[in-house]
């Protein structure tokens, strides 16, 4: 009640009495409460793009302003970002409890629990059709059934409201609120207020649901574009880890890759595309494919980044005005040879890798990074390191570092890796431990981490000879090859290997001059290499019946698993891989 009193004076100004006014202020106070509740709901609900967080915000707003206990239930499909099935005139919408307020004090269904199917009561059908209902304890127990009443009716609960969450004609969920301590039952004005708040909250839930769907699609696309998390080759054992951004942040275009190359070499790559969302993921996919294609050409790291920079520049020129300023990336590319144990790296604006030596010491690799991809106009520089077998090279994206202080973040990462990389520790355990902070709390940016433990080929697994440009040395090359295969116990491969050596050495003498180098490499396959000082590119062609030549490379292609050419600073190398068991073409040739 509101009381006001006024003094009454007579004609001479002396007090003559008191006038008292009594006013029922409940309606005015209730209006002020409702106005404040609307304001708080509009300010706090919908600030997150997480479905569960949005539901919890709504439940927290309602308690204790409107009731003593509230919960929000959402359809299972909403949690996954999908549209819930349409429920007309009844049926089970497959609800799951999303939030409860006050948190942790509800003895009923906890958050995350599936809501059991209820009786097809008239009041429930009203909610599914979009109408709010006011009920009491007896009516709720009748609608839920005696066995389920304990899950929906709190102790001392005497009045309740049930309101649907409708958006775009879809029932996303329901909101329930009980009064247990507040003595007054709910009125129609309370139902109208809750309906208004639920209508706005439903739009926020639907917005979070649609974001979840797009986020899941982008993450699925990005993860499908990433290679296998673990690779095991003669060059190295690698483990890759990827953590998408969380907490309502859109994913970006972080990626890593491990590309096996001829002659047992391997390329390691990590990159970060500018921007977020599906656009960044699509750009990442195009760059990843381009890198694999350029790596197959066996380009050195600096030249590969130059070609990739040209591609990014062209993509930026072809982009729509809305995205032309967001096309760009940073990239780190490393090329490792297990025969020489040399690793050549080049960076385009990317953070340096961390090298952990076999003795446990660690430090960032000193690089001369070029500009990010898409800037153009400046060259890229390479850095060559000799890595001892068992060294660990950590390539990562900047999401693993402190965004406010990269230098301090890099030092912390280096110290952490040095402490974790103990003798015998598995790479996957090392990777999970290095990313523990990001896994425990959703990162604000994507994180890609590639760990590489290098290997070295045994010295007796290779053999090399140098010959002058003289046709007479073809026989010497065949004899040296046959002797080495005998030493390795590979006499069954001698026939095919001698034939291939003859063809490659003869071509080098005829078209390239000398001197030339012949090298054999033994692993799971047998690799034959012939290097010469010429940059001419031999091409496979189909010889006509009257041609006297042109069949050498065709024969090499038929007798090998694969073959190719790579260029060095001076000259080229033609390589061929032979399986250590006869191929069909070889068996046919021997039979002939």
Coordinates of C-alpha atoms in Angstrom, one line a residue:
X1 CA 0.0 0.0 0.0
X2 CA 1.0 3.6 -0.7
X3 CA 0.2 6.2 2.0
X4 CA 0.2 10.0 1.6
X5 CA -0.7 12.5 4.4
X6 CA -1.4 16.3 4.1
X7 CA -2.0 18.9 6.9
X8 CA -5.2 20.9 6.7
X9 CA -5.1 24.5 7.8
X10 CA -8.1 26.8 8.8
X11 CA -8.6 30.3 7.5
X12 CA -6.1 31.7 10.0
X13 CA -3.4 29.2 9.0
X14 CA -3.8 27.1 12.1
X15 CA -3.7 23.3 11.8
X16 CA -7.2 22.0 11.5
X17 CA -6.8 18.4 10.5
X18 CA -5.0 15.8 8.4
X19 CA -6.0 14.3 5.0
X20 CA -4.8 10.7 4.4
X21 CA -4.7 8.9 1.0
X22 CA -4.3 5.2 0.8
X23 CA -3.5 3.6 -2.6
X24 CA -3.0 0.0 -3.6
X25 CA 0.4 0.1 -5.3
X26 CA 0.7 -3.6 -6.2
X27 CA -0.2 -3.0 -9.8
X28 CA 2.3 -0.2 -10.2
X29 CA 5.1 -2.2 -8.5
X30 CA 4.3 -5.2 -10.6
X31 CA 4.4 -3.0 -13.7
X32 CA 7.9 -1.7 -12.7
X33 CA 9.0 -5.2 -12.0
X34 CA 7.8 -6.4 -15.4
X35 CA 9.5 -3.5 -17.1
X36 CA 12.8 -4.2 -15.4
X37 CA 12.5 -7.9 -16.3
X38 CA 11.9 -7.1 -19.9
X39 CA 14.9 -4.8 -19.9
X40 CA 17.2 -7.4 -18.3
X41 CA 15.9 -10.1 -20.7
X42 CA 16.6 -7.9 -23.8
X43 CA 20.1 -7.0 -22.5
X44 CA 21.3 -10.5 -21.4
X45 CA 19.5 -13.1 -23.6
X46 CA 21.1 -13.6 -27.0
X47 CA 24.6 -12.3 -26.1
X48 CA 26.0 -15.8 -26.8
X49 CA 25.9 -17.9 -30.0
X50 CA 25.9 -21.1 -27.9
X51 CA 22.5 -22.8 -27.6
X52 CA 23.0 -24.1 -24.0
X53 CA 24.4 -20.7 -22.8
X54 CA 21.4 -18.9 -24.3
X55 CA 19.0 -21.3 -22.6
X56 CA 20.8 -20.8 -19.3
X57 CA 20.7 -17.0 -19.6
X58 CA 17.0 -17.2 -20.0
X59 CA 16.5 -19.4 -16.9
X60 CA 18.7 -17.1 -14.8
X61 CA 16.7 -14.1 -15.8
X62 CA 13.4 -15.6 -14.6
X63 CA 14.7 -16.6 -11.1
X64 CA 13.9 -15.0 -8.7
X65 CA 12.2 -12.2 -10.5
X66 CA 9.2 -14.2 -11.7
X67 CA 9.5 -17.5 -9.8
X68 CA 11.6 -19.7 -7.6
X69 CA 12.6 -22.5 -10.0
X70 CA 12.8 -22.4 -13.8
X71 CA 14.1 -24.7 -16.5
X72 CA 14.5 -24.7 -20.3
X73 CA 14.0 -27.8 -22.4
X74 CA 15.1 -27.9 -26.1
X75 CA 14.6 -30.4 -28.9
X76 CA 17.5 -32.8 -29.4
X77 CA 17.9 -31.5 -33.0
X78 CA 18.5 -27.9 -31.7
X79 CA 21.6 -28.9 -29.8
X80 CA 23.1 -30.2 -33.1
X81 CA 22.1 -27.2 -35.1
X82 CA 19.3 -28.9 -37.0
X83 CA 15.7 -28.0 -37.3
X84 CA 13.4 -29.9 -34.9
X85 CA 10.7 -32.0 -36.4
X86 CA 7.2 -30.4 -36.6
X87 CA 4.9 -31.7 -33.9
X88 CA 1.3 -31.1 -34.8
X89 CA -1.5 -31.9 -32.3
X90 CA 0.7 -34.0 -30.0
X91 CA 3.6 -36.5 -30.4
X92 CA 7.0 -36.6 -28.8
X93 CA 9.3 -33.7 -29.7
X94 CA 12.3 -35.5 -28.1
X95 CA 13.2 -32.8 -25.6
X96 CA 16.3 -32.6 -23.5
X97 CA 16.8 -30.3 -20.5
X98 CA 19.2 -27.5 -21.4
X99 CA 19.3 -25.3 -18.4
X100 CA 18.0 -25.1 -14.8
X101 CA 17.9 -22.1 -12.4
X102 CA 19.1 -21.8 -9.7
X103 CA 21.9 -23.9 -11.0
X104 CA 22.8 -27.0 -9.1
X105 CA 19.9 -26.7 -6.7
X106 CA 17.2 -28.6 -8.6
X107 CA 16.5 -32.2 -7.4
X108 CA 14.6 -32.8 -10.6
X109 CA 15.9 -33.6 -14.2
X110 CA 19.5 -32.2 -14.4
X111 CA 20.8 -30.3 -17.5
X112 CA 21.5 -32.7 -20.3
X113 CA 19.0 -35.3 -19.3
X114 CA 16.4 -36.5 -21.8
X115 CA 12.8 -35.5 -21.0
X116 CA 10.6 -38.6 -20.8
X117 CA 7.5 -38.7 -22.9
X118 CA 4.5 -37.4 -21.1
X119 CA 0.8 -38.2 -21.4
X120 CA -1.0 -36.6 -24.4
X121 CA -2.8 -34.1 -22.1
X122 CA -4.8 -31.2 -23.4
X123 CA -2.5 -28.7 -21.7
X124 CA 0.6 -30.3 -23.3
X125 CA -1.0 -30.1 -26.7
X126 CA -1.8 -26.4 -26.0
X127 CA 1.9 -25.7 -25.4
X128 CA 2.9 -27.6 -28.6
X129 CA 0.5 -25.4 -30.5
X130 CA 2.2 -22.2 -29.1
X131 CA -0.1 -21.4 -26.2
X132 CA 1.1 -20.6 -22.6
X133 CA -0.6 -22.4 -19.8
X134 CA -0.9 -21.8 -16.0
X135 CA -1.2 -24.9 -13.9
X136 CA -0.9 -26.0 -10.4
X137 CA 0.5 -29.0 -8.6
X138 CA -2.6 -31.3 -8.9
X139 CA -3.1 -30.6 -12.6
X140 CA 0.7 -31.1 -13.4
X141 CA 0.7 -34.5 -11.5
X142 CA -2.3 -35.6 -13.5
X143 CA -0.7 -34.6 -16.8
X144 CA 2.7 -36.2 -16.1
X145 CA 1.5 -39.3 -14.3
X146 CA 2.4 -40.4 -10.8
X147 CA 5.7 -41.9 -11.7
X148 CA 7.0 -38.9 -13.6
X149 CA 5.6 -36.2 -11.3
X150 CA 8.7 -36.2 -9.1
X151 CA 10.7 -35.1 -12.2
X152 CA 8.5 -32.2 -13.0
X153 CA 6.9 -31.1 -9.7
X154 CA 9.3 -29.6 -7.1
X155 CA 8.8 -29.8 -3.4
X156 CA 6.4 -27.1 -2.2
X157 CA 5.6 -26.2 -5.8
X158 CA 2.1 -24.8 -5.9
X159 CA 1.8 -22.7 -9.1
X160 CA 3.5 -23.2 -12.5
X161 CA 3.6 -21.8 -16.0
X162 CA 4.6 -23.6 -19.2
X163 CA 5.5 -21.5 -22.3
X164 CA 6.7 -22.7 -25.7
X165 CA 9.8 -21.5 -27.6
X166 CA 8.5 -20.9 -31.1
X167 CA 10.6 -19.5 -34.0
X168 CA 9.8 -19.6 -37.7
X169 CA 6.9 -21.9 -37.0
X170 CA 9.0 -24.5 -35.3
X171 CA 8.8 -25.7 -31.7
X172 CA 12.4 -25.3 -30.4
X173 CA 11.5 -26.2 -26.8
X174 CA 9.6 -25.1 -23.7
X175 CA 10.1 -23.0 -20.6
X176 CA 8.8 -24.1 -17.2
X177 CA 8.7 -22.0 -14.1
X178 CA 7.4 -22.8 -10.6
X179 CA 6.7 -20.8 -7.5
X180 CA 7.7 -22.7 -4.3
X181 CA 8.5 -19.9 -1.8
X182 CA 6.5 -17.0 -3.3
X183 CA 3.0 -17.4 -2.0
X184 CA 1.0 -15.8 -4.8
X185 CA -0.1 -18.0 -7.7
X186 CA 0.7 -17.0 -11.3
X187 CA -1.8 -14.8 -13.0
X188 CA -2.6 -14.2 -16.7
X189 CA -0.5 -11.1 -16.7
X190 CA 2.5 -13.3 -15.7
X191 CA 1.8 -15.7 -18.5
X192 CA 1.7 -12.8 -21.0
X193 CA 5.0 -11.5 -19.7
X194 CA 6.7 -14.9 -19.9
X195 CA 5.3 -15.4 -23.4
X196 CA 6.8 -12.1 -24.5
X197 CA 10.2 -13.0 -23.0
X198 CA 10.1 -16.5 -24.5
X199 CA 9.2 -15.2 -27.9
X200 CA 12.3 -13.0 -28.0
X201 CA 14.4 -15.8 -26.4
X202 CA 13.3 -18.2 -29.1
X203 CA 14.7 -16.0 -31.8
X204 CA 18.0 -16.0 -29.9
X205 CA 18.0 -19.8 -29.5
X206 CA 17.2 -20.2 -33.2
X207 CA 20.0 -17.8 -34.1
X208 CA 22.4 -19.8 -31.9
X209 CA 21.1 -23.1 -33.5
X210 CA 21.7 -21.8 -37.0
X211 CA 25.2 -20.6 -36.0
X212 CA 25.9 -24.1 -34.6
X213 CA 24.8 -25.7 -37.9
X214 CA 27.1 -23.4 -39.9
X215 CA 30.0 -23.9 -37.4
X216 CA 29.6 -27.7 -37.6
X217 CA 29.6 -27.6 -41.4
X218 CA 32.7 -25.4 -41.5
X219 CA 34.5 -27.6 -39.0
X220 CA 33.5 -30.8 -40.8
X221 CA 34.7 -29.3 -44.1
X222 CA 38.0 -28.2 -42.6
X223 CA 38.6 -31.6 -40.9
X224 CA 37.9 -33.4 -44.2
X225 CA 40.5 -31.3 -45.9
X226 CA 43.2 -32.1 -43.3
X227 CA 45.4 -35.1 -43.8
X228 CA 45.6 -38.1 -41.5
X229 CA 46.6 -37.1 -38.0
X230 CA 49.4 -39.7 -37.9
X231 CA 51.9 -40.6 -40.7
X232 CA 54.9 -42.9 -40.5
X233 CA 57.4 -42.8 -43.3
X234 CA 61.1 -43.3 -43.8
X235 CA 61.7 -39.6 -43.3
X236 CA 59.7 -39.0 -40.1
X237 CA 56.9 -39.9 -37.8
X238 CA 54.4 -37.2 -37.6
X239 CA 51.3 -36.3 -35.5
X240 CA 48.9 -33.5 -36.3
X241 CA 46.4 -32.0 -34.0
X242 CA 43.6 -29.5 -34.8
X243 CA 41.4 -27.6 -32.4
X244 CA 38.6 -25.4 -33.8
X245 CA 37.8 -22.1 -32.2
X246 CA 35.1 -22.2 -29.5
X247 CA 33.1 -20.0 -27.3
X248 CA 31.0 -18.5 -30.1
X249 CA 34.0 -17.7 -32.3
X250 CA 34.0 -18.7 -36.0
X251 CA 36.6 -21.1 -37.2
X252 CA 39.4 -19.8 -39.4
X253 CA 41.5 -21.5 -42.1
X254 CA 44.3 -23.2 -40.1
X255 CA 45.7 -26.3 -41.6
X256 CA 48.7 -28.7 -41.7
X257 CA 49.9 -31.2 -44.2
X258 CA 52.5 -34.0 -44.6
X259 CA 53.4 -34.7 -48.2
X260 CA 55.5 -37.7 -49.1
X261 CA 58.0 -36.9 -51.9
X262 CA 60.2 -39.1 -54.1
X263 CA 63.5 -40.4 -52.9
X264 CA 62.1 -40.9 -49.4
X265 CA 61.9 -37.1 -48.7
X266 CA 58.9 -35.4 -47.1
X267 CA 57.4 -32.0 -47.0
X268 CA 55.8 -30.5 -43.8
X269 CA 53.4 -27.6 -44.0
X270 CA 51.3 -25.5 -41.6
X271 CA 49.3 -22.5 -42.6
X272 CA 46.7 -19.9 -41.4
X273 CA 44.2 -18.2 -43.7
X274 CA 43.0 -14.7 -42.9
X275 CA 39.3 -14.5 -42.0
X276 CA 36.8 -16.8 -40.4
X277 CA 33.9 -19.0 -41.4
X278 CA 33.2 -21.0 -44.6
X279 CA 34.9 -18.5 -46.8
X280 CA 38.2 -19.0 -44.9
X281 CA 37.7 -22.8 -45.0
X282 CA 37.1 -22.7 -48.8
X283 CA 40.2 -20.6 -49.3
X284 CA 42.2 -23.0 -47.1
X285 CA 41.0 -25.9 -49.3
X286 CA 42.2 -24.2 -52.5
X287 CA 45.6 -23.4 -51.0
X288 CA 46.1 -26.9 -49.6
X289 CA 45.4 -28.4 -53.0
X290 CA 47.7 -25.9 -54.7
X291 CA 50.5 -26.8 -52.2
X292 CA 50.2 -30.5 -52.9
X293 CA 50.4 -29.9 -56.6
X294 CA 53.4 -27.6 -56.3
X295 CA 55.1 -30.0 -53.9
X296 CA 54.7 -32.8 -56.5
X297 CA 56.8 -30.6 -58.8
X298 CA 59.5 -30.9 -56.2
X299 CA 60.1 -27.1 -56.0
X300 CA 62.4 -25.7 -53.4
X301 CA 60.5 -24.1 -50.4
X302 CA 61.2 -20.4 -51.5
X303 CA 60.0 -21.0 -55.1
X304 CA 56.9 -22.9 -53.8
X305 CA 55.9 -20.0 -51.6
X306 CA 56.5 -17.6 -54.6
X307 CA 54.1 -19.6 -56.7
X308 CA 51.6 -19.8 -53.8
X309 CA 51.9 -16.0 -53.4
X310 CA 50.9 -15.5 -57.0
X311 CA 47.9 -17.8 -56.5
X312 CA 46.7 -15.8 -53.5
X313 CA 47.1 -12.5 -55.3
X314 CA 45.0 -13.9 -58.2
X315 CA 42.3 -15.2 -55.8
X316 CA 42.2 -11.7 -54.2
X317 CA 41.7 -10.1 -57.6
X318 CA 38.9 -12.5 -58.4
X319 CA 37.1 -12.1 -55.0
X320 CA 33.9 -10.2 -54.5
X321 CA 34.3 -6.7 -53.0
X322 CA 33.1 -8.0 -49.7
X323 CA 36.0 -10.5 -49.5
X324 CA 38.8 -9.0 -51.6
X325 CA 40.5 -7.6 -48.5
X326 CA 40.3 -10.9 -46.5
X327 CA 42.2 -13.1 -49.0
X328 CA 45.6 -13.8 -47.5
X329 CA 47.5 -16.4 -45.5
X330 CA 50.7 -17.2 -43.7
X331 CA 52.5 -20.4 -44.4
X332 CA 55.6 -22.3 -43.2
X333 CA 57.0 -25.0 -45.6
X334 CA 59.7 -27.4 -44.6
X335 CA 61.5 -30.0 -46.9
X336 CA 63.4 -32.8 -45.2
X337 CA 65.8 -35.4 -46.7
X338 CA 66.4 -38.5 -44.5
X339 CA 69.5 -39.3 -46.5
X340 CA 71.4 -36.1 -45.8
X341 CA 69.4 -35.2 -42.7
X342 CA 69.0 -31.7 -44.1
X343 CA 65.8 -29.7 -43.6
X344 CA 65.2 -26.6 -45.7
X345 CA 62.5 -24.2 -44.5
X346 CA 60.8 -21.0 -45.8
X347 CA 58.2 -18.8 -44.1
X348 CA 55.7 -16.3 -45.4
X349 CA 54.9 -14.3 -42.3
X350 CA 54.4 -17.4 -40.2
X351 CA 55.7 -17.9 -36.6
X352 CA 58.9 -19.9 -36.5
X353 CA 58.9 -23.6 -35.6
X354 CA 60.3 -25.0 -32.4
X355 CA 63.1 -27.5 -32.6
X356 CA 63.6 -30.0 -29.8
X357 CA 67.0 -31.7 -30.0
X358 CA 67.4 -35.4 -28.9
X359 CA 69.1 -34.2 -25.7
X360 CA 66.0 -32.3 -24.7
X361 CA 67.1 -28.7 -25.4
X362 CA 64.7 -26.6 -27.4
X363 CA 64.7 -23.3 -29.2
X364 CA 62.8 -21.5 -32.0
X365 CA 64.3 -21.9 -35.4
X366 CA 65.9 -18.6 -36.6
X367 CA 64.2 -17.8 -39.9
X368 CA 64.0 -14.8 -42.2
X369 CA 60.2 -14.8 -42.8
X370 CA 58.9 -13.2 -45.9
X371 CA 55.6 -11.3 -46.2
X372 CA 52.3 -13.0 -45.8
X373 CA 50.9 -14.6 -49.0
X374 CA 49.1 -12.1 -51.1
X375 CA 51.3 -9.1 -50.3
X376 CA 53.8 -9.8 -53.1
X377 CA 56.8 -7.8 -54.2
X378 CA 59.4 -9.4 -51.8
X379 CA 61.3 -12.6 -52.1
X380 CA 61.2 -15.5 -49.7
X381 CA 64.4 -16.8 -48.1
X382 CA 65.3 -20.4 -47.1
X383 CA 67.0 -21.7 -44.0
X384 CA 68.8 -25.1 -44.0
X385 CA 69.3 -27.1 -40.8
X386 CA 71.0 -30.4 -40.2
X387 CA 68.7 -32.4 -37.9
X388 CA 70.0 -35.2 -35.8
X389 CA 67.8 -38.4 -35.9
X390 CA 65.1 -38.2 -33.2
X391 CA 64.8 -34.5 -33.3
X392 CA 61.3 -33.1 -32.9
X393 CA 60.2 -30.2 -35.1
X394 CA 57.0 -28.4 -33.9
X395 CA 55.0 -26.5 -36.5
X396 CA 52.0 -24.6 -35.3
X397 CA 49.6 -21.7 -35.9
X398 CA 49.4 -18.5 -33.8
X399 CA 46.3 -19.7 -32.0
X400 CA 48.7 -21.6 -29.7
X401 CA 50.5 -18.4 -28.7
X402 CA 49.4 -15.5 -26.5
X403 CA 47.7 -13.0 -28.9
X404 CA 48.8 -10.1 -26.8
X405 CA 52.5 -11.0 -26.6
X406 CA 53.7 -13.5 -29.3
X407 CA 57.3 -13.4 -28.0
X408 CA 56.4 -14.3 -24.5
X409 CA 53.9 -16.9 -25.9
X410 CA 56.6 -18.4 -28.1
X411 CA 59.0 -18.7 -25.1
X412 CA 56.3 -20.4 -23.0
X413 CA 55.6 -22.8 -25.8
X414 CA 59.3 -23.6 -26.2
X415 CA 59.8 -24.2 -22.4
X416 CA 56.7 -26.4 -22.3
X417 CA 57.8 -28.5 -25.2
X418 CA 61.3 -28.9 -23.7
X419 CA 59.8 -30.0 -20.4
X420 CA 57.4 -32.4 -22.0
X421 CA 59.6 -34.0 -24.6
X422 CA 61.2 -36.6 -22.5
X423 CA 63.0 -39.7 -23.9
X424 CA 60.5 -42.2 -25.2
X425 CA 57.5 -39.9 -25.0
X426 CA 55.0 -40.6 -27.8
X427 CA 54.3 -37.7 -30.1
X428 CA 50.5 -37.9 -29.6
X429 CA 51.0 -37.6 -25.8
X430 CA 53.4 -34.7 -26.4
X431 CA 50.8 -32.9 -28.7
X432 CA 47.9 -33.4 -26.3
X433 CA 50.0 -32.1 -23.4
X434 CA 51.1 -29.0 -25.4
X435 CA 47.5 -28.2 -26.3
X436 CA 46.1 -29.0 -22.9
X437 CA 45.3 -25.4 -22.1
X438 CA 43.5 -24.9 -25.4
X439 CA 41.6 -28.2 -25.0
X440 CA 40.4 -27.4 -21.4
X441 CA 39.1 -24.0 -22.4
X442 CA 37.7 -23.2 -25.9
X443 CA 40.3 -21.2 -27.8
X444 CA 39.4 -17.9 -29.4
X445 CA 41.2 -18.9 -32.6
X446 CA 41.8 -22.2 -34.4
X447 CA 44.9 -24.1 -33.5
X448 CA 46.9 -26.4 -35.7
X449 CA 49.9 -28.3 -34.4
X450 CA 52.2 -30.6 -36.4
X451 CA 54.9 -32.6 -34.6
X452 CA 57.6 -34.2 -36.6
X453 CA 60.1 -36.7 -35.2
X454 CA 62.9 -37.0 -37.9
X455 CA 64.6 -40.2 -39.0
X456 CA 67.8 -40.9 -40.9
X457 CA 68.4 -43.6 -43.5
X458 CA 71.2 -46.0 -42.6
X459 CA 74.4 -45.2 -44.4
X460 CA 74.6 -48.7 -46.0
X461 CA 71.1 -48.2 -47.6
X462 CA 72.5 -45.9 -50.3
X463 CA 75.3 -46.2 -52.9
X464 CA 76.4 -43.6 -55.5
X465 CA 78.8 -43.5 -58.4
X466 CA 80.0 -40.7 -60.7
X467 CA 80.6 -41.4 -64.4
X468 CA 81.8 -39.3 -67.3
X469 CA 79.8 -38.6 -70.5
X470 CA 81.2 -41.6 -72.3
X471 CA 79.0 -44.4 -73.9
X472 CA 81.4 -47.0 -72.6
X473 CA 80.4 -46.3 -69.0
X474 CA 76.9 -47.7 -69.5
X475 CA 78.4 -51.2 -69.0
X476 CA 80.2 -50.0 -65.9
X477 CA 76.9 -48.5 -64.5
X478 CA 75.2 -51.8 -65.1
X479 CA 78.0 -53.8 -63.4
X480 CA 78.1 -51.5 -60.4
X481 CA 74.3 -51.8 -60.1
X482 CA 74.4 -55.6 -60.3
X483 CA 77.1 -55.8 -57.7
X484 CA 75.3 -53.5 -55.2
X485 CA 72.1 -55.4 -55.5
X486 CA 73.9 -58.6 -54.8
X487 CA 75.4 -57.0 -51.6
X488 CA 71.8 -56.0 -50.6
X489 CA 70.4 -59.4 -51.3
X490 CA 68.2 -58.1 -54.1
X491 CA 69.4 -60.3 -57.0
X492 CA 65.8 -60.8 -58.1
X493 CA 65.6 -57.1 -59.0
X494 CA 68.8 -57.0 -60.9
X495 CA 67.3 -57.6 -64.4
X496 CA 64.9 -54.7 -64.2
X497 CA 67.2 -52.3 -62.4
X498 CA 70.0 -52.8 -64.9
X499 CA 67.6 -52.2 -67.8
X500 CA 66.4 -48.9 -66.2
X501 CA 70.0 -47.8 -65.4
X502 CA 71.0 -48.4 -69.0
X503 CA 68.1 -46.3 -70.3
X504 CA 68.6 -43.4 -67.9
X505 CA 72.4 -43.3 -68.2
X506 CA 72.3 -43.5 -72.0
X507 CA 69.8 -40.6 -72.2
X508 CA 72.0 -38.6 -69.9
X509 CA 75.0 -39.2 -72.1
X510 CA 73.2 -38.5 -75.3
X511 CA 71.2 -35.3 -74.3
X512 CA 72.8 -33.9 -71.2
X513 CA 76.6 -34.5 -71.2
X514 CA 78.5 -35.2 -68.1
X515 CA 79.6 -35.8 -65.6
X516 CA 76.6 -37.7 -64.2
X517 CA 75.8 -39.4 -60.9
X518 CA 74.1 -42.7 -60.3
X519 CA 72.6 -43.3 -56.9
X520 CA 70.7 -46.3 -55.6
X521 CA 68.5 -46.1 -52.4
X522 CA 67.1 -49.1 -50.7
X523 CA 64.1 -48.9 -48.4
X524 CA 60.7 -50.6 -48.8
X525 CA 61.2 -49.8 -52.5
X526 CA 64.3 -49.6 -54.6
X527 CA 65.0 -46.1 -55.9
X528 CA 67.3 -45.4 -58.9
X529 CA 68.5 -41.8 -59.5
X530 CA 70.5 -40.4 -62.4
X531 CA 71.6 -36.7 -62.0
X532 CA 73.1 -34.6 -64.9
X533 CA 74.0 -31.0 -65.4
X534 CA 71.3 -30.3 -68.0
X535 CA 68.0 -28.7 -67.5
X536 CA 66.3 -30.3 -70.5
X537 CA 63.1 -32.0 -69.7
X538 CA 62.7 -35.6 -71.1
X539 CA 59.1 -36.4 -72.1
X540 CA 57.3 -39.6 -72.4
X541 CA 55.9 -40.2 -75.9
X542 CA 54.6 -43.0 -78.0
X543 CA 57.1 -44.1 -80.7
X544 CA 55.9 -45.0 -84.2
X545 CA 56.8 -48.2 -85.8
X546 CA 59.4 -46.6 -88.0
X547 CA 61.1 -44.6 -85.2
X548 CA 64.5 -45.8 -84.1
X549 CA 64.2 -44.2 -80.6
X550 CA 61.7 -42.8 -78.2
X551 CA 60.9 -46.0 -76.3
X552 CA 63.3 -45.7 -73.4
X553 CA 61.2 -43.6 -71.0
X554 CA 58.1 -45.6 -72.1
X555 CA 60.0 -48.8 -71.0
X556 CA 61.0 -47.1 -67.7
X557 CA 57.4 -46.1 -67.0
X558 CA 56.2 -49.7 -67.6
X559 CA 58.8 -51.3 -65.4
X560 CA 58.6 -48.9 -62.4
X561 CA 55.9 -48.0 -59.9
X562 CA 56.5 -44.3 -60.7
X563 CA 59.1 -42.0 -62.1
X564 CA 59.8 -38.3 -62.3
X565 CA 62.2 -35.4 -62.5
X566 CA 63.3 -32.7 -60.1
X567 CA 65.5 -29.8 -60.7
X568 CA 68.3 -28.5 -58.5
X569 CA 70.4 -25.3 -58.5
X570 CA 72.3 -26.8 -61.5
X571 CA 71.0 -29.7 -63.5
X572 CA 68.3 -32.2 -62.8
X573 CA 67.7 -35.7 -61.4
X574 CA 65.6 -38.4 -63.0
X575 CA 64.3 -40.9 -60.4
X576 CA 62.4 -44.1 -60.6
X577 CA 60.9 -46.3 -57.9
X578 CA 60.9 -50.1 -58.3
X579 CA 58.9 -52.4 -56.1
X580 CA 60.9 -55.2 -54.5
X581 CA 58.8 -57.8 -56.3
X582 CA 58.3 -58.3 -60.0
X583 CA 55.7 -56.1 -61.7
X584 CA 53.5 -57.6 -64.5
X585 CA 55.4 -55.7 -67.2
X586 CA 58.7 -57.1 -65.9
X587 CA 57.3 -60.7 -65.9
X588 CA 56.1 -60.3 -69.5
X589 CA 59.5 -58.9 -70.5
X590 CA 61.3 -61.8 -69.0
X591 CA 59.0 -64.3 -70.6
X592 CA 59.6 -62.6 -74.0

